[in-house]
Short mmCIF file of C-alpha atoms in Angstrom, two decimals:
data_model
loop_
_atom_site.label_atom_id
_atom_site.label_comp_id
_atom_site.label_asym_id
_atom_site.label_seq_id
_atom_site.Cartn_x
_atom_site.Cartn_y
_atom_site.Cartn_z
CA MET N 1 218.37 36.93 -49.62
CA PRO N 2 214.65 36.97 -50.26
CA THR N 3 214.31 40.42 -51.73
CA MET N 4 216.73 39.43 -54.52
CA ILE N 5 214.35 36.69 -55.99
CA LEU N 6 211.09 38.94 -55.73
CA PRO N 7 209.90 39.41 -59.31
CA ARG N 8 210.36 42.98 -60.59
CA LEU N 9 206.61 43.88 -60.08
CA ALA N 10 206.84 43.05 -56.63
CA LEU N 11 209.71 45.24 -56.12
CA ALA N 12 207.84 48.14 -57.71
CA ALA N 13 205.00 47.66 -55.31
CA LEU N 14 207.36 47.57 -52.35
CA PHE N 15 209.01 50.82 -53.62
CA ALA N 16 205.58 52.59 -53.75
CA VAL N 17 205.24 52.38 -50.13
CA PRO N 18 207.50 54.95 -48.93
CA LEU N 19 205.73 57.67 -51.04
CA ALA N 20 202.41 56.73 -49.77
CA GLY N 21 203.69 57.11 -46.26
CA GLY N 22 205.17 60.45 -47.12
CA ALA N 23 201.79 61.83 -48.29
CA ALA N 24 200.34 60.47 -45.10
CA LEU N 25 202.76 62.21 -42.81
CA ALA N 26 201.67 65.66 -43.79
CA SER N 27 198.05 65.07 -42.43
CA GLU N 28 199.01 63.25 -39.13
CA ALA N 29 201.71 63.70 -36.48
CA MET N 30 204.76 61.66 -36.72
CA ARG N 31 204.90 58.97 -34.12
CA PHE N 32 208.34 57.64 -33.10
CA LYS N 33 209.21 54.11 -32.16
CA SER N 34 212.27 53.67 -29.85
CA VAL N 35 214.94 51.65 -31.40
CA SER N 36 217.16 48.89 -30.10
CA VAL N 37 219.26 46.85 -32.33
CA GLU N 38 222.44 44.96 -32.61
CA LEU N 39 225.05 45.73 -34.91
CA PRO N 40 227.04 42.76 -36.48
CA GLN N 41 230.75 42.37 -35.26
CA SER N 42 233.41 41.18 -37.52
CA ASP N 43 235.54 38.26 -36.19
CA ARG N 44 237.82 38.55 -39.13
CA THR N 45 241.58 39.02 -38.56
CA PHE N 46 244.27 39.91 -40.84
CA PRO N 47 245.64 36.70 -42.28
CA GLY N 48 249.27 35.78 -42.29
CA GLY N 49 250.04 34.37 -38.61
CA HIS N 50 252.89 35.84 -36.91
CA GLU N 51 253.42 38.60 -39.45
CA ALA N 52 249.89 39.87 -38.76
CA GLU N 53 250.33 39.88 -34.98
CA ALA N 54 251.06 43.65 -34.69
CA ILE N 55 248.23 44.80 -37.10
CA ASN N 56 245.73 42.41 -35.42
CA ASN N 57 246.74 43.60 -31.74
CA ASN N 58 246.67 47.20 -32.53
CA CYS N 59 244.07 47.97 -35.30
CA LEU N 60 240.91 46.00 -34.83
CA ALA N 61 239.78 47.86 -31.74
CA CYS N 62 238.64 50.73 -33.83
CA HIS N 63 237.89 49.15 -37.24
CA SER N 64 237.30 45.93 -38.83
CA ALA N 65 239.70 44.39 -41.35
CA GLY N 66 237.67 44.35 -44.53
CA MET N 67 238.03 47.93 -45.75
CA VAL N 68 241.96 47.61 -45.20
CA LEU N 69 242.21 44.29 -47.10
CA THR N 70 240.38 45.66 -50.04
CA GLN N 71 242.53 48.72 -50.56
CA PRO N 72 244.25 49.07 -53.86
CA LYS N 73 247.97 48.40 -53.84
CA ARG N 74 249.93 51.06 -52.11
CA SER N 75 253.49 51.98 -51.22
CA ARG N 76 255.27 51.61 -47.98
CA THR N 77 255.46 55.42 -47.83
CA GLU N 78 251.60 55.76 -48.46
CA TRP N 79 250.86 53.11 -45.79
CA SER N 80 253.30 54.74 -43.41
CA ALA N 81 251.31 58.12 -43.78
CA THR N 82 248.07 56.21 -43.09
CA VAL N 83 249.47 54.60 -39.98
CA ASN N 84 250.69 57.92 -38.74
CA LYS N 85 247.55 59.61 -39.34
CA MET N 86 245.74 56.95 -37.35
CA ILE N 87 248.25 57.52 -34.50
CA HIS N 88 248.44 61.25 -34.37
CA ILE N 89 245.04 62.41 -35.73
CA TYR N 90 242.71 59.65 -34.69
CA LYS N 91 244.75 58.82 -31.47
CA ALA N 92 245.12 55.06 -32.10
CA PRO N 93 246.92 53.82 -29.06
CA ILE N 94 249.62 51.92 -31.16
CA ASP N 95 252.93 51.00 -29.59
CA ASP N 96 255.64 52.59 -31.36
CA THR N 97 257.59 49.46 -31.58
CA ASP N 98 254.75 47.76 -33.47
CA VAL N 99 254.61 50.47 -36.18
CA PRO N 100 257.24 49.17 -38.54
CA ALA N 101 255.48 45.52 -38.46
CA ILE N 102 252.32 47.12 -39.14
CA VAL N 103 253.52 49.22 -42.04
CA ASP N 104 255.45 46.22 -43.48
CA TYR N 105 252.38 44.15 -43.17
CA LEU N 106 250.30 46.58 -45.14
CA ALA N 107 252.90 47.53 -47.82
CA SER N 108 253.25 43.70 -48.62
CA MET N 109 249.65 42.88 -48.36
CA ARG N 110 248.12 41.37 -51.40
CA PRO N 111 244.73 43.03 -51.67
CA GLN N 112 241.98 40.35 -51.46
CA PRO N 113 238.29 40.45 -51.08
CA MET Z 1 208.50 46.05 -43.89
CA ASN Z 2 211.91 46.34 -41.87
CA HIS Z 3 210.46 44.61 -39.05
CA ARG Z 4 209.45 41.73 -41.02
CA ALA Z 5 212.80 41.55 -42.79
CA LEU Z 6 214.49 41.43 -39.43
CA SER Z 7 212.23 38.60 -38.07
CA ARG Z 8 212.78 36.72 -41.31
CA ARG Z 9 216.59 37.14 -40.83
CA ALA Z 10 216.35 36.01 -37.18
CA VAL Z 11 214.68 32.91 -38.39
CA LEU Z 12 217.04 32.00 -40.98
CA ALA Z 13 219.94 32.48 -38.50
CA GLY Z 14 218.10 30.34 -36.07
CA LEU Z 15 217.85 27.62 -38.59
CA GLY Z 16 221.63 27.82 -39.08
CA PHE Z 17 221.78 29.09 -42.75
CA GLY Z 18 224.84 30.82 -41.86
CA SER Z 19 228.08 29.27 -43.00
CA LEU Z 20 228.76 30.00 -46.64
CA GLY Z 21 232.55 28.97 -46.85
CA ALA Z 22 235.56 30.11 -44.91
CA ALA Z 23 236.22 33.39 -46.46
CA ALA Z 24 232.87 34.88 -46.01
CA PRO Z 25 231.45 35.93 -42.73
CA ALA Z 26 228.65 33.66 -41.40
CA TRP Z 27 226.10 36.11 -42.51
CA ALA Z 28 227.23 36.77 -46.05
CA ALA Z 29 224.36 36.47 -48.64
CA GLY Z 30 226.21 36.23 -51.83
CA SER Z 31 228.60 38.59 -53.32
CA VAL Z 32 229.16 41.11 -56.10
CA LYS Z 33 231.89 42.42 -58.44
CA LEU Z 34 232.43 46.00 -58.37
CA PRO Z 35 233.88 47.92 -61.41
CA LEU Z 36 237.16 48.96 -59.57
CA PRO Z 37 240.04 49.26 -62.10
CA GLY Z 38 242.67 46.62 -61.22
CA GLY Z 39 240.70 45.29 -58.14
CA PRO Z 40 240.34 43.73 -55.72
CA ASP Z 41 236.67 44.08 -56.87
CA ALA Z 42 234.69 41.38 -55.07
CA ARG Z 43 232.69 42.23 -52.11
CA ASP Z 44 230.18 40.22 -49.97
CA LEU Z 45 226.50 41.11 -49.96
CA THR Z 46 224.93 41.17 -46.54
CA THR Z 47 221.49 41.15 -44.91
CA ALA Z 48 222.73 41.31 -41.36
CA PHE Z 49 222.43 44.93 -40.43
CA PRO Z 50 219.39 46.25 -38.75
CA GLY Z 51 216.74 47.92 -41.02
CA LYS Z 52 218.79 46.98 -44.04
CA GLY Z 53 218.05 44.48 -47.01
CA SER Z 54 220.78 43.23 -49.12
CA MET Z 55 223.74 45.71 -49.02
CA ILE Z 56 227.39 45.62 -50.36
CA LEU Z 57 229.65 45.18 -47.31
CA GLN Z 58 232.54 47.49 -47.54
CA ARG Z 59 233.30 47.45 -43.77
CA THR Z 60 231.60 45.88 -40.90
CA ARG Z 61 232.83 48.24 -38.08
CA PRO Z 62 232.07 51.04 -38.19
CA PRO Z 63 229.63 50.14 -40.87
CA LEU Z 64 230.33 51.11 -44.52
CA LEU Z 65 227.28 49.50 -46.70
CA GLU Z 66 226.95 50.47 -50.39
CA THR Z 67 223.62 50.35 -52.16
CA PRO Z 68 223.69 47.72 -54.89
CA PHE Z 69 223.55 49.41 -58.24
CA GLU Z 70 220.33 47.80 -59.58
CA VAL Z 71 218.41 49.65 -56.83
CA PHE Z 72 218.84 52.77 -58.87
CA ASP Z 73 216.96 51.31 -61.85
CA GLN Z 74 213.91 50.75 -59.68
CA GLY Z 75 212.84 54.28 -59.20
CA VAL Z 76 214.22 57.76 -58.24
CA PHE Z 77 213.59 57.39 -54.42
CA THR Z 78 215.97 54.90 -52.77
CA PRO Z 79 214.27 52.58 -50.25
CA ASN Z 80 215.30 53.13 -46.76
CA ASP Z 81 216.33 49.48 -46.44
CA ARG Z 82 218.67 49.83 -49.29
CA PHE Z 83 219.94 53.35 -48.60
CA TYR Z 84 223.71 53.37 -48.19
CA VAL Z 85 225.38 53.67 -44.60
CA ARG Z 86 228.54 55.35 -43.78
CA TRP Z 87 229.92 55.99 -40.28
CA HIS Z 88 233.17 57.48 -39.10
CA TRP Z 89 233.37 56.12 -35.57
CA ALA Z 90 232.36 52.59 -34.19
CA SER Z 91 230.79 53.95 -30.92
CA ILE Z 92 227.22 54.11 -32.44
CA PRO Z 93 224.41 53.95 -29.83
CA THR Z 94 222.47 50.76 -30.49
CA GLU Z 95 219.45 52.01 -28.45
CA VAL Z 96 217.67 55.29 -28.80
CA ASP Z 97 214.69 56.04 -26.46
CA ALA Z 98 212.25 58.23 -28.40
CA PRO Z 99 210.42 59.75 -25.28
CA SER Z 100 213.66 60.80 -23.55
CA PHE Z 101 215.62 61.93 -26.61
CA ARG Z 102 216.53 65.61 -26.55
CA LEU Z 103 218.05 67.83 -29.14
CA LYS Z 104 220.06 70.73 -27.50
CA ILE Z 105 220.44 74.17 -29.07
CA HIS Z 106 222.90 76.31 -27.33
CA GLY Z 107 226.16 78.56 -27.75
CA HIS Z 108 225.65 82.13 -29.18
CA VAL Z 109 221.92 82.34 -28.66
CA GLU Z 110 219.30 84.21 -26.49
CA LYS Z 111 217.79 81.13 -25.06
CA GLU Z 112 219.23 77.61 -24.89
CA LEU Z 113 216.63 74.91 -25.98
CA SER Z 114 216.13 71.23 -25.19
CA LEU Z 115 213.63 69.88 -27.54
CA SER Z 116 211.96 66.60 -27.41
CA LEU Z 117 210.81 64.79 -30.58
CA ASP Z 118 207.34 65.82 -30.02
CA ASP Z 119 208.33 69.49 -29.67
CA ILE Z 120 210.04 69.19 -32.90
CA VAL Z 121 206.99 67.67 -34.72
CA ARG Z 122 204.92 70.51 -33.54
CA LEU Z 123 207.08 73.03 -35.50
CA PRO Z 124 205.96 73.85 -39.03
CA GLN Z 125 206.70 70.90 -41.17
CA PHE Z 126 209.02 71.09 -44.10
CA GLU Z 127 209.58 68.42 -46.86
CA ILE Z 128 212.19 68.23 -49.70
CA ALA Z 129 213.53 65.50 -52.01
CA ALA Z 130 217.30 65.61 -51.95
CA VAL Z 131 220.06 63.32 -52.96
CA ASN Z 132 222.48 62.32 -50.20
CA GLN Z 133 225.94 61.66 -51.71
CA CYS Z 134 229.00 60.62 -49.92
CA SER Z 135 231.94 62.86 -50.80
CA GLY Z 136 233.73 59.84 -51.81
CA ASN Z 137 231.19 58.18 -53.79
CA SER Z 138 232.71 56.31 -56.72
CA ARG Z 139 236.23 56.78 -55.29
CA GLY Z 140 237.03 53.19 -56.30
CA LEU Z 141 236.85 54.29 -59.93
CA PHE Z 142 239.50 56.84 -59.71
CA GLU Z 143 242.63 56.35 -61.81
CA PRO Z 144 245.19 56.26 -60.46
CA ARG Z 145 243.55 54.59 -57.54
CA VAL Z 146 243.42 56.46 -54.22
CA SER Z 147 242.83 55.01 -50.74
CA GLY Z 148 239.91 55.25 -48.60
CA ALA Z 149 236.44 53.44 -48.81
CA GLN Z 150 236.50 51.80 -52.22
CA TRP Z 151 232.94 52.78 -53.30
CA ALA Z 152 231.55 52.09 -56.74
CA ASN Z 153 228.46 54.23 -57.57
CA GLY Z 154 226.35 53.29 -54.65
CA ALA Z 155 227.33 55.61 -51.85
CA MET Z 156 224.49 57.81 -52.70
CA GLY Z 157 220.61 57.72 -52.30
CA ASN Z 158 217.64 60.02 -52.84
CA ALA Z 159 214.80 60.26 -50.35
CA LEU Z 160 211.88 62.47 -49.43
CA TRP Z 161 212.88 64.04 -46.15
CA THR Z 162 210.25 65.26 -43.79
CA GLY Z 163 211.08 67.40 -40.71
CA VAL Z 164 211.48 71.03 -39.79
CA ARG Z 165 213.53 73.93 -41.29
CA LEU Z 166 216.75 74.64 -39.22
CA LYS Z 167 215.99 78.21 -39.58
CA ASP Z 168 212.75 77.64 -37.51
CA VAL Z 169 214.76 75.97 -34.76
CA LEU Z 170 217.43 78.57 -34.66
CA ASP Z 171 214.83 81.34 -34.48
CA ARG Z 172 213.22 79.84 -31.43
CA ALA Z 173 216.56 79.91 -29.73
CA GLY Z 174 217.30 83.57 -31.06
CA VAL Z 175 220.62 83.72 -32.77
CA LYS Z 176 222.73 86.52 -31.17
CA ALA Z 177 224.32 89.25 -33.21
CA GLY Z 178 227.94 88.21 -33.94
CA ALA Z 179 227.27 84.65 -34.77
CA VAL Z 180 229.20 83.17 -37.60
CA GLN Z 181 228.69 79.44 -37.85
CA VAL Z 182 226.52 76.66 -36.70
CA ARG Z 183 228.05 73.27 -35.50
CA PHE Z 184 226.42 70.12 -35.40
CA ASN Z 185 226.98 66.99 -33.41
CA GLY Z 186 225.38 63.61 -33.24
CA LEU Z 187 225.35 60.83 -30.61
CA ASP Z 188 228.11 58.78 -32.16
CA GLU Z 189 231.53 58.90 -30.42
CA PRO Z 190 235.16 57.85 -31.07
CA VAL Z 191 236.14 54.56 -29.84
CA VAL Z 192 239.47 56.26 -28.34
CA ALA Z 193 238.52 59.02 -25.84
CA ASP Z 194 240.86 61.82 -27.02
CA ALA Z 195 240.20 61.36 -30.67
CA PRO Z 196 238.09 64.04 -32.56
CA ASP Z 197 234.58 63.58 -32.20
CA PHE Z 198 232.64 63.94 -35.56
CA LYS Z 199 231.13 67.48 -35.88
CA LYS Z 200 230.47 69.61 -38.79
CA SER Z 201 229.71 73.38 -39.20
CA LEU Z 202 227.90 75.48 -41.80
CA ASP Z 203 228.08 79.26 -42.20
CA LEU Z 204 225.15 80.96 -40.44
CA ASP Z 205 223.55 82.37 -43.59
CA HIS Z 206 223.60 78.79 -45.02
CA ALA Z 207 222.19 77.34 -41.85
CA ARG Z 208 219.18 79.77 -42.11
CA ASP Z 209 218.61 79.63 -45.78
CA GLY Z 210 215.17 77.90 -45.26
CA GLU Z 211 216.25 74.61 -47.05
CA VAL Z 212 218.84 73.20 -44.51
CA MET Z 213 216.45 71.15 -42.30
CA ILE Z 214 216.39 68.57 -39.55
CA ALA Z 215 214.64 65.42 -40.79
CA TYR Z 216 212.64 63.10 -38.54
CA ALA Z 217 211.52 60.85 -41.48
CA MET Z 218 212.87 59.64 -44.70
CA ASN Z 219 210.39 58.39 -47.40
CA GLY Z 220 207.57 58.76 -44.92
CA GLU Z 221 208.93 56.59 -42.18
CA GLN Z 222 211.23 57.16 -39.21
CA LEU Z 223 215.05 57.10 -40.10
CA PRO Z 224 216.68 53.64 -39.82
CA LEU Z 225 219.19 53.82 -36.91
CA LEU Z 226 222.08 53.35 -39.45
CA ASN Z 227 220.78 56.36 -41.29
CA GLY Z 228 220.68 58.57 -38.24
CA PHE Z 229 217.53 57.86 -36.12
CA PRO Z 230 215.96 60.05 -34.77
CA LEU Z 231 217.13 63.12 -36.35
CA ARG Z 232 219.40 63.98 -39.32
CA LEU Z 233 220.55 67.28 -40.73
CA VAL Z 234 219.65 67.49 -44.28
CA VAL Z 235 221.85 69.96 -46.34
CA PRO Z 236 220.32 69.89 -49.85
CA GLY Z 237 222.88 70.13 -52.74
CA TRP Z 238 225.62 69.56 -50.36
CA TYR Z 239 227.85 66.36 -50.02
CA SER Z 240 226.78 64.10 -47.08
CA THR Z 241 229.59 64.80 -44.78
CA TYR Z 242 227.47 67.76 -43.52
CA TRP Z 243 224.35 65.69 -42.95
CA VAL Z 244 225.03 64.82 -39.41
CA LYS Z 245 223.40 61.65 -38.29
CA MET Z 246 221.62 61.15 -34.83
CA LEU Z 247 221.70 64.88 -34.50
CA SER Z 248 221.65 65.78 -30.82
CA ASP Z 249 223.49 69.06 -30.32
CA ILE Z 250 223.37 72.44 -32.24
CA GLU Z 251 225.92 74.96 -31.13
CA VAL Z 252 225.87 78.47 -32.50
CA LEU Z 253 229.49 79.81 -32.75
CA ASP Z 254 230.66 83.37 -32.69
CA HIS Z 255 233.79 82.31 -34.36
CA ALA Z 256 234.75 79.91 -37.43
CA ASP Z 257 234.83 76.37 -36.32
CA GLU Z 258 238.52 75.25 -35.68
CA GLN Z 259 237.86 71.71 -34.94
CA PHE Z 260 239.39 68.84 -37.04
CA TRP Z 261 236.38 67.50 -39.01
CA THR Z 262 235.30 71.11 -40.19
CA LYS Z 263 238.63 72.79 -40.57
CA THR Z 264 241.22 69.96 -41.48
CA ALA Z 265 239.25 66.94 -42.94
CA TYR Z 266 237.16 66.79 -46.02
CA ARG Z 267 239.21 69.41 -47.97
CA ILE Z 268 239.27 69.68 -51.78
CA PRO Z 269 241.51 71.50 -54.18
CA ALA Z 270 240.26 74.97 -54.79
CA THR Z 271 240.29 74.26 -58.48
CA PRO Z 272 237.21 73.90 -60.95
CA GLY Z 273 235.80 70.46 -60.36
CA ALA Z 274 238.40 69.75 -57.53
CA ASN Z 275 240.59 68.56 -60.17
CA VAL Z 276 244.59 68.31 -59.99
CA ARG Z 277 247.10 66.24 -61.59
CA PRO Z 278 248.17 63.04 -59.80
CA GLY Z 279 251.32 64.13 -57.76
CA GLU Z 280 250.53 67.87 -58.08
CA THR Z 281 251.32 69.78 -54.85
CA GLY Z 282 251.13 73.37 -53.72
CA TYR Z 283 247.53 74.08 -54.68
CA ALA Z 284 245.15 75.77 -52.16
CA THR Z 285 242.32 73.75 -50.48
CA VAL Z 286 238.93 74.61 -49.20
CA PRO Z 287 236.39 72.51 -47.26
CA ILE Z 288 234.20 70.32 -49.66
CA ASN Z 289 230.81 72.04 -50.30
CA ARG Z 290 228.37 71.94 -53.15
CA MET Z 291 227.77 68.77 -55.29
CA VAL Z 292 228.34 68.63 -59.04
CA PRO Z 293 225.96 67.25 -61.67
CA ARG Z 294 226.05 63.47 -62.34
CA SER Z 295 224.28 60.99 -64.53
CA LEU Z 296 224.34 57.25 -64.64
CA LEU Z 297 222.88 54.68 -67.00
CA THR Z 298 220.91 52.13 -64.88
CA ASN Z 299 219.65 49.60 -67.46
CA VAL Z 300 222.80 48.80 -69.38
CA MET Z 301 225.96 47.92 -67.48
CA ALA Z 302 229.60 47.86 -68.68
CA ASP Z 303 230.54 45.17 -71.35
CA ALA Z 304 226.89 44.27 -71.82
CA SER Z 305 225.86 42.54 -75.02
CA VAL Z 306 223.26 44.32 -76.98
CA ARG Z 307 221.32 43.61 -80.30
CA THR Z 308 222.04 44.98 -83.63
CA GLY Z 309 219.15 45.86 -85.90
CA ALA Z 310 217.04 47.29 -83.13
CA PRO Z 311 217.02 50.65 -81.24
CA LEU Z 312 218.71 50.50 -77.90
CA ASN Z 313 216.67 51.87 -75.15
CA LEU Z 314 218.59 53.67 -72.27
CA ARG Z 315 217.38 54.72 -68.95
CA GLY Z 316 219.00 56.10 -65.83
CA ILE Z 317 219.07 58.75 -63.23
CA ALA Z 318 220.64 62.12 -63.13
CA PHE Z 319 220.96 64.93 -60.52
CA GLY Z 320 222.16 68.55 -60.87
CA GLY Z 321 224.16 68.60 -57.82
CA ASP Z 322 223.50 72.02 -56.07
CA CYS Z 323 220.52 72.79 -58.46
CA GLY Z 324 218.28 71.15 -60.94
CA VAL Z 325 218.64 69.15 -64.10
CA ARG Z 326 218.43 71.01 -67.28
CA THR Z 327 219.25 68.46 -69.88
CA VAL Z 328 220.74 64.73 -70.03
CA GLU Z 329 222.25 63.74 -73.20
CA VAL Z 330 223.46 60.30 -74.42
CA SER Z 331 226.10 59.40 -77.02
CA PRO Z 332 226.48 56.12 -78.95
CA ASP Z 333 230.04 56.98 -80.10
CA GLY Z 334 232.11 57.94 -77.18
CA GLY Z 335 231.04 61.57 -77.24
CA GLN Z 336 231.37 62.48 -80.86
CA SER Z 337 227.56 62.88 -81.26
CA TRP Z 338 224.95 63.54 -78.56
CA LEU Z 339 221.20 63.01 -78.42
CA ALA Z 340 218.92 64.61 -75.90
CA ALA Z 341 217.27 62.24 -73.44
CA ALA Z 342 213.66 62.67 -72.23
CA LEU Z 343 213.41 63.69 -68.56
CA GLY Z 344 211.10 62.10 -66.22
CA LYS Z 345 208.75 63.68 -63.40
CA ASP Z 346 210.56 66.54 -61.66
CA GLU Z 347 210.41 65.62 -57.89
CA GLY Z 348 212.18 68.66 -56.86
CA THR Z 349 215.52 70.60 -57.48
CA TYR Z 350 217.78 68.33 -55.56
CA SER Z 351 216.24 65.02 -56.35
CA PHE Z 352 217.40 62.22 -58.80
CA ARG Z 353 215.66 62.67 -62.15
CA ARG Z 354 214.84 59.87 -64.35
CA PHE Z 355 215.88 60.01 -67.95
CA GLU Z 356 215.12 57.86 -71.02
CA ALA Z 357 216.58 57.65 -74.61
CA SER Z 358 216.35 55.46 -77.56
CA LEU Z 359 219.63 55.14 -79.68
CA PRO Z 360 219.33 54.21 -83.27
CA ALA Z 361 220.36 50.59 -83.81
CA LEU Z 362 224.12 50.03 -83.32
CA VAL Z 363 226.22 48.19 -85.99
CA ALA Z 364 228.11 45.15 -84.87
CA GLY Z 365 231.05 45.72 -82.79
CA ARG Z 366 232.14 47.54 -79.65
CA HIS Z 367 230.79 50.89 -78.73
CA GLU Z 368 231.27 53.31 -75.91
CA LEU Z 369 228.00 54.75 -74.74
CA LYS Z 370 228.25 57.91 -72.77
CA VAL Z 371 225.83 60.04 -70.53
CA ARG Z 372 226.06 63.56 -69.63
CA CYS Z 373 223.97 65.94 -67.45
CA THR Z 374 223.88 69.69 -67.66
CA ASN Z 375 222.53 71.39 -64.69
CA THR Z 376 220.33 74.47 -64.53
CA LYS Z 377 223.23 76.63 -63.74
CA GLY Z 378 224.75 75.53 -67.08
CA VAL Z 379 227.44 73.37 -65.63
CA ALA Z 380 227.94 70.17 -67.74
CA GLN Z 381 229.79 66.99 -66.57
CA PRO Z 382 233.40 66.97 -68.03
CA LEU Z 383 234.20 64.39 -70.57
CA GLU Z 384 237.53 63.68 -68.88
CA PRO Z 385 237.84 62.39 -65.44
CA THR Z 386 238.70 64.85 -62.67
CA TRP Z 387 241.08 63.59 -60.06
CA ASN Z 388 242.16 64.51 -56.47
CA PRO Z 389 244.05 62.69 -53.86
CA ASN Z 390 241.06 61.92 -51.60
CA GLY Z 391 238.98 60.58 -54.36
CA PHE Z 392 236.11 63.33 -53.85
CA MET Z 393 233.62 64.69 -56.22
CA ARG Z 394 233.62 62.08 -59.05
CA SER Z 395 231.84 64.01 -61.91
CA VAL Z 396 232.91 62.71 -65.25
CA ALA Z 397 230.39 61.91 -67.91
CA GLU Z 398 230.47 57.92 -67.40
CA THR Z 399 231.36 55.68 -70.21
CA THR Z 400 229.79 52.24 -70.72
CA PRO Z 401 231.34 50.01 -73.16
CA VAL Z 402 228.85 47.62 -74.89
CA VAL Z 403 229.25 45.11 -77.61
CA ALA Z 404 226.67 44.89 -80.33
CA SER Z 405 225.98 41.62 -82.17
#
């Protein structure tokens, strides 16, 4: 990442830019530039083969896996409450029959980066 | 600056600098270790997000990007391309056409409005420096640990916000007698159709206090899309959950907002500092609201080696929460004795404030440095950590262990 290797002075100089811009705004009207971007998508799946099938099939439509895999260790009861919240509050279309497998996976998951 | 960064990234991607090992996504750019007790503490750094430099990847979709902590040592304003990112739902528009964008104001008003960006720019301009901090900033430091985004201290940033007072916009629409709250909605949507759209409400008096504003610029530039282009609500002194991004709809309500994100989500114990014992139940809760004071050393990290025989220079950033910074003190001995720090330039009530202090030389061995902010209302950071099950409102005077030799 190029920014990381800039010397400290150069960072300080970059940093001064926003303030100068802010001062200029007061005297001239803001002009907006339309924005079109691409957001990175994650192709990461929950590891574990067959045991991860239910979580991979049901959970990745709404969110990627990374934040789940970096949660601290939690009990089956706690994970069950989270899965229920996803279904009942956030309306995740999860098959009832897949719920036990998802909770099992989460409760036995070894947190990993 | 951002555009150059983007094209530079495109070039790097085209040259195939992508793959950095099996576990990392193709666009990972190094990794960091966060001070999360018990782990897992490793996170990838990423430069793949539009308008963003190197950020800590907490989640790809919807994005959760944490500001690397060293950025806070570089100044009191957080550069736009390092400003943290947090979205609730993954349906985020990736194209926003500036000329056709409209902000709608409707509900319990005399006259509905549909304002273009140029209409908004013609209103009286208002500027304020203010810290934007996630309710769950530093959640990953809670002990016992709690679930949610495992942020270290980088789910916050300070910017100079430019735009218009919300009051001026509401006055143009003419708030009718009997109005109670004002509800804010942005262009983002749930992936699942019947899931609750992310909306937040403020009481009418708060919405009209002359400080709550609609920002069209941060640090002098239009907002990065991931920070809410083209418009973002700014609620100085309040947690970021209220700072609705891609603000497109303002609805004046003649009743209290009953929808999920205002009434049910983001609640805290109605106790001082939102503090309860782990496992405690039966306490009353209220919607999260005003921020509390914090201070962080930015030039000495945990477990750093420092020299004996020479003063130890400390610096960092503090903020008062919902008011200014009165004092910042540092302690060389775990809080037994305190030394006043010198405060840097005052950029405004709600801004980060720089502090600096010089500790007398430490003797060889392990020491616990502490830093504590007292705000202008007289509220001091507690010396013991507060705790609640959502991991909101971390406020403890932070401890930095160092080894002098």
